[in-house]
PDB file of C-alpha atoms in Angstrom:
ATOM      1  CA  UNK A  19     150.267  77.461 109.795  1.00 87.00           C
ATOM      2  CA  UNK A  20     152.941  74.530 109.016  1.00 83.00           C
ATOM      3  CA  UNK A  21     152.840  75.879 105.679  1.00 87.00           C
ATOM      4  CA  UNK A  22     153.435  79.538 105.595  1.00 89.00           C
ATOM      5  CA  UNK A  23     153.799  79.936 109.472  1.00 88.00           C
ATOM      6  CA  UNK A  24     151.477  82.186 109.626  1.00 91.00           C
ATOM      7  CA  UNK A  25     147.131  82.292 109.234  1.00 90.00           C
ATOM      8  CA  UNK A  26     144.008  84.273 109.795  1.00 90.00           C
ATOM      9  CA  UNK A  27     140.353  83.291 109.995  1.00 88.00           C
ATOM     10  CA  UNK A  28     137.232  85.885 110.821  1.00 84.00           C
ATOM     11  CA  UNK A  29     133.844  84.962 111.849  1.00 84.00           C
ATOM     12  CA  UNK A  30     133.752  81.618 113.607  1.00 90.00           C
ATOM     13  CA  UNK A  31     131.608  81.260 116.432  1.00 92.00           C
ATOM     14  CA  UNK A  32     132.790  80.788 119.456  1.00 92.00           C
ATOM     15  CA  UNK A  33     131.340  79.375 122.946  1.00 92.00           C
ATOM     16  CA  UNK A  34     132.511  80.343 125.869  1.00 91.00           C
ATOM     17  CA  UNK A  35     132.541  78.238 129.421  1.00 92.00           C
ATOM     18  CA  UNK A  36     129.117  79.708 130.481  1.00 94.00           C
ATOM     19  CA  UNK A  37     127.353  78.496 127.153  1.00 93.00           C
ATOM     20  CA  UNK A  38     127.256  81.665 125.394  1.00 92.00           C
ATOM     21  CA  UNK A  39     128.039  82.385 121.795  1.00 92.00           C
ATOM     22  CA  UNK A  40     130.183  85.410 120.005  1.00 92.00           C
ATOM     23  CA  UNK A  41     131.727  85.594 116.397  1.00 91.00           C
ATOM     24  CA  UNK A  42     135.363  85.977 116.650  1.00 92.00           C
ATOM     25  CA  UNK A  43     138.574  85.566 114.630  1.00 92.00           C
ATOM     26  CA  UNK A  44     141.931  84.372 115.137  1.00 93.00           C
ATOM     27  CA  UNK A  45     145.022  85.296 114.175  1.00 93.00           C
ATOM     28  CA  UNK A  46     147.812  82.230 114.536  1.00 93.00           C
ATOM     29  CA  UNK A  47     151.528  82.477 114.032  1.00 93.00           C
ATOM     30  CA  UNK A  48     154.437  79.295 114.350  1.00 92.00           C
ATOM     31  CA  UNK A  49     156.959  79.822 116.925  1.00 91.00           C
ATOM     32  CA  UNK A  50     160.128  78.298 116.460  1.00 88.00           C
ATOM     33  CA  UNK A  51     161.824  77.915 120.004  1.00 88.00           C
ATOM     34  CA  UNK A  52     164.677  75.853 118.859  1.00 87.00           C
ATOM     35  CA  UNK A  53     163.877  72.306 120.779  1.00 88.00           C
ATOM     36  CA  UNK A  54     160.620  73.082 119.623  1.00 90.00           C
ATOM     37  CA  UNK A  55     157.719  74.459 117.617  1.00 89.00           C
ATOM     38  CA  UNK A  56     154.613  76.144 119.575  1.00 92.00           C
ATOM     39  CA  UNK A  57     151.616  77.858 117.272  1.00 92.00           C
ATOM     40  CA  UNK A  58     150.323  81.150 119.483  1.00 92.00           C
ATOM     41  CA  UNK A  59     146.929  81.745 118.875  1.00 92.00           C
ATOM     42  CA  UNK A  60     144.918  85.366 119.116  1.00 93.00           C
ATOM     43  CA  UNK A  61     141.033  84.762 119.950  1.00 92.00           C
ATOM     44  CA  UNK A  62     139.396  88.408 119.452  1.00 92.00           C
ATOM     45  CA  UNK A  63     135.821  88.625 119.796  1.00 92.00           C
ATOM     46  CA  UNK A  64     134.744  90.942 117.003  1.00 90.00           C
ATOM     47  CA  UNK A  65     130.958  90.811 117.425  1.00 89.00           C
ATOM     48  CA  UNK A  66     130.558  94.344 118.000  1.00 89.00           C
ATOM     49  CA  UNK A  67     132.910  95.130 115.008  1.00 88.00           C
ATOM     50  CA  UNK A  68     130.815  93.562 112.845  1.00 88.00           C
ATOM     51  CA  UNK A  69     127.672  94.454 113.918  1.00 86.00           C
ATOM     52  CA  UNK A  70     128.368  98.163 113.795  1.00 87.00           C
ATOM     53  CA  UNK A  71     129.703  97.476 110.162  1.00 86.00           C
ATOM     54  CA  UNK A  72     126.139  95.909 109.355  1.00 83.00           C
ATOM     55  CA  UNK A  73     124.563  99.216 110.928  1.00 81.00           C
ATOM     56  CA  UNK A  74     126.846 101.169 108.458  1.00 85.00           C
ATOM     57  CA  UNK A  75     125.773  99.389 105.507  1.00 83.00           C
ATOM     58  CA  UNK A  76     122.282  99.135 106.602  1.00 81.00           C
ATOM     59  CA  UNK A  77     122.436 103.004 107.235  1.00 80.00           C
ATOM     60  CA  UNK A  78     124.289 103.634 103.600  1.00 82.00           C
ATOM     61  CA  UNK A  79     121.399 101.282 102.090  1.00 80.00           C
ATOM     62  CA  UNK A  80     118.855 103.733 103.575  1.00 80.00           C
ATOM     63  CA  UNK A  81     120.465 106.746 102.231  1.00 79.00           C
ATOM     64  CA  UNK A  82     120.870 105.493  99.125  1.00 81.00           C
ATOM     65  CA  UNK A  83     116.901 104.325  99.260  1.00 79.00           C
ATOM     66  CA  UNK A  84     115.567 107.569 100.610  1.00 77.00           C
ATOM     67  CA  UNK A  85     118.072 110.033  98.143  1.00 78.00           C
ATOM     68  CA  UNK A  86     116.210 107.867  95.379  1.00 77.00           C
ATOM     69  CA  UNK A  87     112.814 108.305  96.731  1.00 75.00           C
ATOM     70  CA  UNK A  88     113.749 112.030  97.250  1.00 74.00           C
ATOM     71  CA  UNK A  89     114.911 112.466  93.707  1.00 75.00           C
ATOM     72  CA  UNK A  90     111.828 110.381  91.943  1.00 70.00           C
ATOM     73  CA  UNK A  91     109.492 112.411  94.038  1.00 69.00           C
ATOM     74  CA  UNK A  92     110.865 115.675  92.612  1.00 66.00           C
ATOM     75  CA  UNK A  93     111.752 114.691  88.969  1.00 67.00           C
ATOM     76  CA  UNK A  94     108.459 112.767  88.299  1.00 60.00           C
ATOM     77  CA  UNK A  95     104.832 114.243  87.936  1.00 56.00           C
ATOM     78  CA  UNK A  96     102.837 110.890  88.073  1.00 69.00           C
ATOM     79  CA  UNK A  97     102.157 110.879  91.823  1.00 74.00           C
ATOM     80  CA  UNK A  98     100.609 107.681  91.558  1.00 78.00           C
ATOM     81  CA  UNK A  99     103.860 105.811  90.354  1.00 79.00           C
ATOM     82  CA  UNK A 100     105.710 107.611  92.672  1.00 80.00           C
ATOM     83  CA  UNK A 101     104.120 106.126  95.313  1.00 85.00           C
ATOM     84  CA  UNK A 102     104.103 102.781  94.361  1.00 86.00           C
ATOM     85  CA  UNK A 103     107.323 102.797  93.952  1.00 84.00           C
ATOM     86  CA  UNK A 104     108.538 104.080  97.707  1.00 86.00           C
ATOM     87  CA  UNK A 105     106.251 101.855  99.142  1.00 89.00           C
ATOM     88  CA  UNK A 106     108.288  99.191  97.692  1.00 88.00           C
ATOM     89  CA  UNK A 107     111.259 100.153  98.199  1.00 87.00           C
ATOM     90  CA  UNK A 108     110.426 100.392 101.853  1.00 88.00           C
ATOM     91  CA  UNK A 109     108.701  97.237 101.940  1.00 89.00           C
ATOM     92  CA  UNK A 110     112.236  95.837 100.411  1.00 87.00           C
ATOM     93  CA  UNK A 111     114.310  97.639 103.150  1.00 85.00           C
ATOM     94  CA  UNK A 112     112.732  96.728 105.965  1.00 86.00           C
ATOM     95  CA  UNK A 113     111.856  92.934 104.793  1.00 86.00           C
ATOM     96  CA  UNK A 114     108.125  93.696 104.909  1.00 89.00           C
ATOM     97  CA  UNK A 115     105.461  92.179 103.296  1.00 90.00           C
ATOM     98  CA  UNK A 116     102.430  94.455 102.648  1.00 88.00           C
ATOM     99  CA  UNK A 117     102.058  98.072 102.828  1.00 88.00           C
ATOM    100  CA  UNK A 118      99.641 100.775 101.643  1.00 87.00           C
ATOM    101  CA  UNK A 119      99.707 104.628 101.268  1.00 87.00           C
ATOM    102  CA  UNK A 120      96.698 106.594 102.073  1.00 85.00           C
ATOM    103  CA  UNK A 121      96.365 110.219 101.280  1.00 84.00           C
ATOM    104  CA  UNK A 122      94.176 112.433 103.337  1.00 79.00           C
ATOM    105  CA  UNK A 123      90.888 113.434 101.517  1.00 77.00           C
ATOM    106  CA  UNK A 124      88.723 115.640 104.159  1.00 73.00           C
ATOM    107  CA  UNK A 125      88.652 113.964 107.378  1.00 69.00           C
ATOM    108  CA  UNK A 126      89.304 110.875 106.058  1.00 71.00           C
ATOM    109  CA  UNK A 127      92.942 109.213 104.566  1.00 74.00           C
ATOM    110  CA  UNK A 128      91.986 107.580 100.833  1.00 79.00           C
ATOM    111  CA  UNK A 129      94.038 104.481  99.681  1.00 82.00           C
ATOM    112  CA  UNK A 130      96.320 105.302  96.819  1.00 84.00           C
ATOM    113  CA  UNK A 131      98.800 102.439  96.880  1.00 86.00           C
ATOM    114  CA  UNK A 132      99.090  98.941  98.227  1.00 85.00           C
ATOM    115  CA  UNK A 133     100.921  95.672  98.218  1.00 88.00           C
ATOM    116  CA  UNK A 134      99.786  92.308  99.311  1.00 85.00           C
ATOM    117  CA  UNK A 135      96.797  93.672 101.038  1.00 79.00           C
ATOM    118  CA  UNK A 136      92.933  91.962 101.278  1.00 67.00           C
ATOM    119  CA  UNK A 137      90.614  92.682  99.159  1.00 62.00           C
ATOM    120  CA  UNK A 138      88.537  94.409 101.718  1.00 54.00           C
ATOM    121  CA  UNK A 139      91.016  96.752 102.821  1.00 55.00           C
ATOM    122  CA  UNK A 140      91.870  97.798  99.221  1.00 48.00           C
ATOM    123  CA  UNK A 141      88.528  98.511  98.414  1.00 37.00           C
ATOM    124  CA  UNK A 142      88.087 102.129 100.530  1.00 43.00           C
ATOM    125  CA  UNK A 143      89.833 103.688 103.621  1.00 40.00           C
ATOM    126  CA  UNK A 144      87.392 105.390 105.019  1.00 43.00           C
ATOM    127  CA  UNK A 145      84.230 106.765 103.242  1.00 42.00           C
ATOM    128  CA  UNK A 146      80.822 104.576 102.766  1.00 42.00           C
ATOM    129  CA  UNK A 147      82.713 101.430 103.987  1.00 41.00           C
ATOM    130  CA  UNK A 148      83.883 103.305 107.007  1.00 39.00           C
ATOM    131  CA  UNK A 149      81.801 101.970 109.621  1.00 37.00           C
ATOM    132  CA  UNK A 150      83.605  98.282 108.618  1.00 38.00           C
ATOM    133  CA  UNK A 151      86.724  99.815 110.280  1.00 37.00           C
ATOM    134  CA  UNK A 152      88.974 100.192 107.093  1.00 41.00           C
ATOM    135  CA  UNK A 153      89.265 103.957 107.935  1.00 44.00           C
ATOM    136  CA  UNK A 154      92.326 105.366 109.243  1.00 50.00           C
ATOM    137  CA  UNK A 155      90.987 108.952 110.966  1.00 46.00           C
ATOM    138  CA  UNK A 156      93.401 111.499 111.392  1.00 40.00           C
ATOM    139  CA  UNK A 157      93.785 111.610 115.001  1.00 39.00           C
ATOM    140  CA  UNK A 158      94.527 108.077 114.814  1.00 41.00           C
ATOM    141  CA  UNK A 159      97.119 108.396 112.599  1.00 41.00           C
ATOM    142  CA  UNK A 160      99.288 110.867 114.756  1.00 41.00           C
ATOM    143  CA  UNK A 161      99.128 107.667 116.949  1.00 40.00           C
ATOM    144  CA  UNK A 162     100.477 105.373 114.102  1.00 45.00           C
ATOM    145  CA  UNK A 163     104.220 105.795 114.759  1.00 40.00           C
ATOM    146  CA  UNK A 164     105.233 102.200 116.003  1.00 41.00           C
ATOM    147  CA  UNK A 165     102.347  99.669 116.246  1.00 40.00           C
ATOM    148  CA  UNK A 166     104.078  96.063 118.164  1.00 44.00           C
ATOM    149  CA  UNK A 167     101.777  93.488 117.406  1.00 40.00           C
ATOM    150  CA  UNK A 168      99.407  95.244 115.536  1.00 38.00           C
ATOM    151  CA  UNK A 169      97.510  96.990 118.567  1.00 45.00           C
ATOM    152  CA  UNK A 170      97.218 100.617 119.006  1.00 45.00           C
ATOM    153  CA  UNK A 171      94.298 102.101 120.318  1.00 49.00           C
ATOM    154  CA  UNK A 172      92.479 104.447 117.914  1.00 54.00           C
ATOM    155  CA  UNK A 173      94.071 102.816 114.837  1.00 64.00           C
ATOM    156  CA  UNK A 174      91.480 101.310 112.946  1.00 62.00           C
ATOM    157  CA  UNK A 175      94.306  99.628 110.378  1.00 69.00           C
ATOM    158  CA  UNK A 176      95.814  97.780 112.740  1.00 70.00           C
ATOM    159  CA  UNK A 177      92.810  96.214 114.084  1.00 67.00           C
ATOM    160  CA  UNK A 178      92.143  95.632 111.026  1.00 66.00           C
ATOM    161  CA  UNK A 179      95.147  93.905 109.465  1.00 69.00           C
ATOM    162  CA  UNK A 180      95.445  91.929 112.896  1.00 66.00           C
ATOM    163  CA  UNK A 181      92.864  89.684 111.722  1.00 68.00           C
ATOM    164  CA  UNK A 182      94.574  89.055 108.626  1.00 72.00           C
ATOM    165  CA  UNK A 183      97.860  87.054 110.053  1.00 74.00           C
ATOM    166  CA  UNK A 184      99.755  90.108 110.040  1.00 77.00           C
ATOM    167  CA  UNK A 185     101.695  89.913 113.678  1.00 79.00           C
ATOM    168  CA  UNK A 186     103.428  93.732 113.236  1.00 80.00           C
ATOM    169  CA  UNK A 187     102.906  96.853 111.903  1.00 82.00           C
ATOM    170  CA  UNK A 188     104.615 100.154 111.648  1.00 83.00           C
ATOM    171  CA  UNK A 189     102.691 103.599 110.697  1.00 83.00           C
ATOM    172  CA  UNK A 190     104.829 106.302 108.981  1.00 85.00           C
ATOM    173  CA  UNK A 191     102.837 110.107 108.691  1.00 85.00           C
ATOM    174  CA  UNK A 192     103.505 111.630 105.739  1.00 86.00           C
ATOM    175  CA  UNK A 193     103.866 115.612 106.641  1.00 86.00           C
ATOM    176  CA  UNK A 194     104.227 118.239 104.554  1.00 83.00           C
ATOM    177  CA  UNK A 195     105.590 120.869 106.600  1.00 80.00           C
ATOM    178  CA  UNK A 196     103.640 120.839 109.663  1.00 80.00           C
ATOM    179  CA  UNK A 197     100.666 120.010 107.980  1.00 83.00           C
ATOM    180  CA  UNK A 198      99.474 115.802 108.101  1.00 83.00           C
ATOM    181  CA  UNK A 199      99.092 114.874 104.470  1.00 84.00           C
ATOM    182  CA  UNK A 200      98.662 110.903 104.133  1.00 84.00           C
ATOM    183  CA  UNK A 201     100.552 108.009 106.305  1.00 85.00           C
ATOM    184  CA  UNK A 202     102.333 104.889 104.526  1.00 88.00           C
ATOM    185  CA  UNK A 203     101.854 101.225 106.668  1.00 87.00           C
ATOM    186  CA  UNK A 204     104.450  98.581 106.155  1.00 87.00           C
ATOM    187  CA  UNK A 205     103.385  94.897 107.635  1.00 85.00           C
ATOM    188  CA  UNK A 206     105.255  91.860 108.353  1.00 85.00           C
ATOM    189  CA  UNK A 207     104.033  88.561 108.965  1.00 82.00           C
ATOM    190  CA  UNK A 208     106.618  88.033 111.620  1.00 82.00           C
ATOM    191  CA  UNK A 209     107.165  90.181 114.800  1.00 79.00           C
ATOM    192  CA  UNK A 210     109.356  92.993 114.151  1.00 79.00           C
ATOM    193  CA  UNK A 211     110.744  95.351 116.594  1.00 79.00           C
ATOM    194  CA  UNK A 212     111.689  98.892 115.525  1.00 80.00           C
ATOM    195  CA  UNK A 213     114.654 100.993 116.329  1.00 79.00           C
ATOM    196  CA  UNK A 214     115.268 104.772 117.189  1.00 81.00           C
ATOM    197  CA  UNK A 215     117.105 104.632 114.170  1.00 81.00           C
ATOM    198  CA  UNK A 216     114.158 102.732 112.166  1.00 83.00           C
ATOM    199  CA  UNK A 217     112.223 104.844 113.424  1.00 83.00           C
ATOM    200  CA  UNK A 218     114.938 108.102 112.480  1.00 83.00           C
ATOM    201  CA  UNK A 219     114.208 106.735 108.888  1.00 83.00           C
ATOM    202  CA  UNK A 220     110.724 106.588 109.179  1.00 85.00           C
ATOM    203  CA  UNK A 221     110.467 110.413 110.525  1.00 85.00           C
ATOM    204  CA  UNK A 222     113.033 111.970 107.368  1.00 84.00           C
ATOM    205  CA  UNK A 223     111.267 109.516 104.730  1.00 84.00           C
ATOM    206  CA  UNK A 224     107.639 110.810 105.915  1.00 85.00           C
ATOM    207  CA  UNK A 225     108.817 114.772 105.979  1.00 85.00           C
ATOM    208  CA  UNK A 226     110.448 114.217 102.505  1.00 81.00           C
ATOM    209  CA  UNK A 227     107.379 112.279 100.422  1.00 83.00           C
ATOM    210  CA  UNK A 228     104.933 114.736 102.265  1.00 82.00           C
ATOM    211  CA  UNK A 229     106.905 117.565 100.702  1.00 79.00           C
ATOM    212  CA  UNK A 230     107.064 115.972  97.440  1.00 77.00           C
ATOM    213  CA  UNK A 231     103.097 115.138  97.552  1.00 78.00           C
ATOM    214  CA  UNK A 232     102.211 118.320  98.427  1.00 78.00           C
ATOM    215  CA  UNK A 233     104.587 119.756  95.407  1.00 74.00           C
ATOM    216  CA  UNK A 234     103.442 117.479  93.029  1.00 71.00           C
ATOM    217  CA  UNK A 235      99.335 118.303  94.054  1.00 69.00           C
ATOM    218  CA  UNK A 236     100.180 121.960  93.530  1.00 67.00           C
ATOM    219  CA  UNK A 237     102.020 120.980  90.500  1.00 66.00           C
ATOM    220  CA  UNK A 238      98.755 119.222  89.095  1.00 65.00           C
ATOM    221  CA  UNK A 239      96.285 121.889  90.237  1.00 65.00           C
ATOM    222  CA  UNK A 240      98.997 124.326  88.797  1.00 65.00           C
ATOM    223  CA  UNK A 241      98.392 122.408  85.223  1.00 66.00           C
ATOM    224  CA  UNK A 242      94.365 122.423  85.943  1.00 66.00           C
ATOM    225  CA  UNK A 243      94.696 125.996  86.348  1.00 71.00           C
ATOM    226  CA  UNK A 244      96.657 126.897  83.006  1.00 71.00           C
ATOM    227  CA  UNK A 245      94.070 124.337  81.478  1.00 73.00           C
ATOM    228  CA  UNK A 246      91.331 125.963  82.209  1.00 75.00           C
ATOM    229  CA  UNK A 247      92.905 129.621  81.518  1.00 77.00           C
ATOM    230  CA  UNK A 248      94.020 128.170  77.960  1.00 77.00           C
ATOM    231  CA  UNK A 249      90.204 126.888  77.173  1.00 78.00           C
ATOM    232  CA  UNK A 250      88.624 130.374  78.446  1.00 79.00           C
ATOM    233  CA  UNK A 251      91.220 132.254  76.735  1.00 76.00           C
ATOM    234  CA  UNK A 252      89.934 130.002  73.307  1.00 79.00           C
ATOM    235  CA  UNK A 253      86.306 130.533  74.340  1.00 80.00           C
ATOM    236  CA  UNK A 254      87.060 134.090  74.423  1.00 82.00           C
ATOM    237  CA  UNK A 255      88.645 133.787  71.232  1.00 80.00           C
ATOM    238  CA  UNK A 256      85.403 132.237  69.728  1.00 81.00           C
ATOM    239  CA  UNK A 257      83.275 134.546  71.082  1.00 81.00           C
ATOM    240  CA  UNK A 258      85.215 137.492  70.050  1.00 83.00           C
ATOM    241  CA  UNK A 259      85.169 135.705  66.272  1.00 81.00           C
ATOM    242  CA  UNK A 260      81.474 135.568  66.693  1.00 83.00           C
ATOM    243  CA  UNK A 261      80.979 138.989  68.090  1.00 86.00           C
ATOM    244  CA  UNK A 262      83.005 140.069  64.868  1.00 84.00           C
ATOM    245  CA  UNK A 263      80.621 138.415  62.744  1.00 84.00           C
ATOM    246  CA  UNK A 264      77.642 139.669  64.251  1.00 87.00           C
ATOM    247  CA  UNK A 265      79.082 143.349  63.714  1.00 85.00           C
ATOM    248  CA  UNK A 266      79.723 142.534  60.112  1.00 87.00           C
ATOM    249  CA  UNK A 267      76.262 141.162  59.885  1.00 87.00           C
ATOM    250  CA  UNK A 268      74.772 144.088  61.432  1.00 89.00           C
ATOM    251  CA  UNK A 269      76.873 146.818  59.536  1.00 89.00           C
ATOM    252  CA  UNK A 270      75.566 145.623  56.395  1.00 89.00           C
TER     253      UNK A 270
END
């Protein structure tokens, strides 16, 4: 201020008289009044400001996360990679640290990508190690929106993972329409609390990787299909060649 008469400074905490805390920033400014020089100060509390700039870039990160889910989903025809690598980036966004993917397989939801799970829990989701409680049944899963704490009655995963020092848990169904597909887990080791707009995320990520599951299984059983036409058609081929021989044969 004696300097250039003039000076700014954002984010300083501040306490005020009842003990409470808020980021602020100050804007100064020397005052000459002729006898004397007085600096007027400007204390705004900007806490709001900045925390609805966090939410912006927090909400631009997610775009950006889910447009490049959306796009790998529906350039790529290895599922399996595809999957790996949204559960990571949603482990990244939301600062989690496990996660798995199960896909549904008859009544029961198969494991088809995980991170920093137990052995036991990577081994099967359901199946002939069901009755251990690693399955996650369907009608659970409808359940397995928000899961504080790692409770939720019905879900099987959670009770599951509780045991393992995991203190939260959030369950995102993976839909294909209308139609429940598969349901991705993200855990933290810490408590976590979830937001509507977490929780906004959570719905348009789940619609969008359902849709591009369900493309990419009919885009594999399209490829079975032509397959298995190509190999008839040859068989057909090979038979007709041996049917033309046999005429030959019996001609002469």
């Amino acid at each position: 201020i004696v300097r250039r008469g003039v000076a700014d400074e954002v984010c300083i905490t501040f306490k005020r008289k009842n003990g409470s805390r808020f980021l602020g920033e100050v804007s100064a400014r020397l005052v000459d009044l002729g006898d004397e020089k007085v600096v007027q100060a400007i204390v705004r509390d900007i806490t709001l400001k900045k925390q609805e700039e966090q939410d912006i870039r927090n909400r631009n990160r997610k775009l950006a996360i889910l447009n490049s889910i959306i796009a790998r989903v529906n350039q790529s025809v290895h599922l399996h990679k595809v999957l790996d690598m949204a559960l990571l980036e949603t482990m990244e966004l939301f600062g989690a640290e496990g996660g798995s993917i199960h896909l549904q397989e008859g009544k029961d939801l198969v494991l088809v990508a995980q991170k920093n799970l137990p052995g036991p829990f990577v081994i099967t989701a359901g199946g002939e190690d069901s009755e251990q409680g690693h399955s996650c049944r369907m009608a659970a899963s409808r359940q397995c929106i928000t899961l504080a704490q790692g409770t939720a009655a019905g879900c099987a995963i959670a009770e599951y993972v509780q045991g393992s020092g995991w203190q939260s848990i959030a369950g995102i169904p993976l839909f294909a329409g209308k139609l429940l597909i598969g349901v991705m887990h993200i855990l933290s080791h810490g408590e976590r609390e979830y937001v509507p707009d977490d929780i906004g995320f959570f719905t348009t990520l789940g619609n969008q990787l359902g849709i591009g599951i369900e493309h990419a299984r009919m885009f594999e059983e399209l490829n079975w299909k032509n397959e298995e036409l190509l190999r008839s058609h040859r068989l057909l081929e090979k038979n007709s060649f041996q049917l033309e021989v046999s005429r030959n044969r019996l001609e002469k």
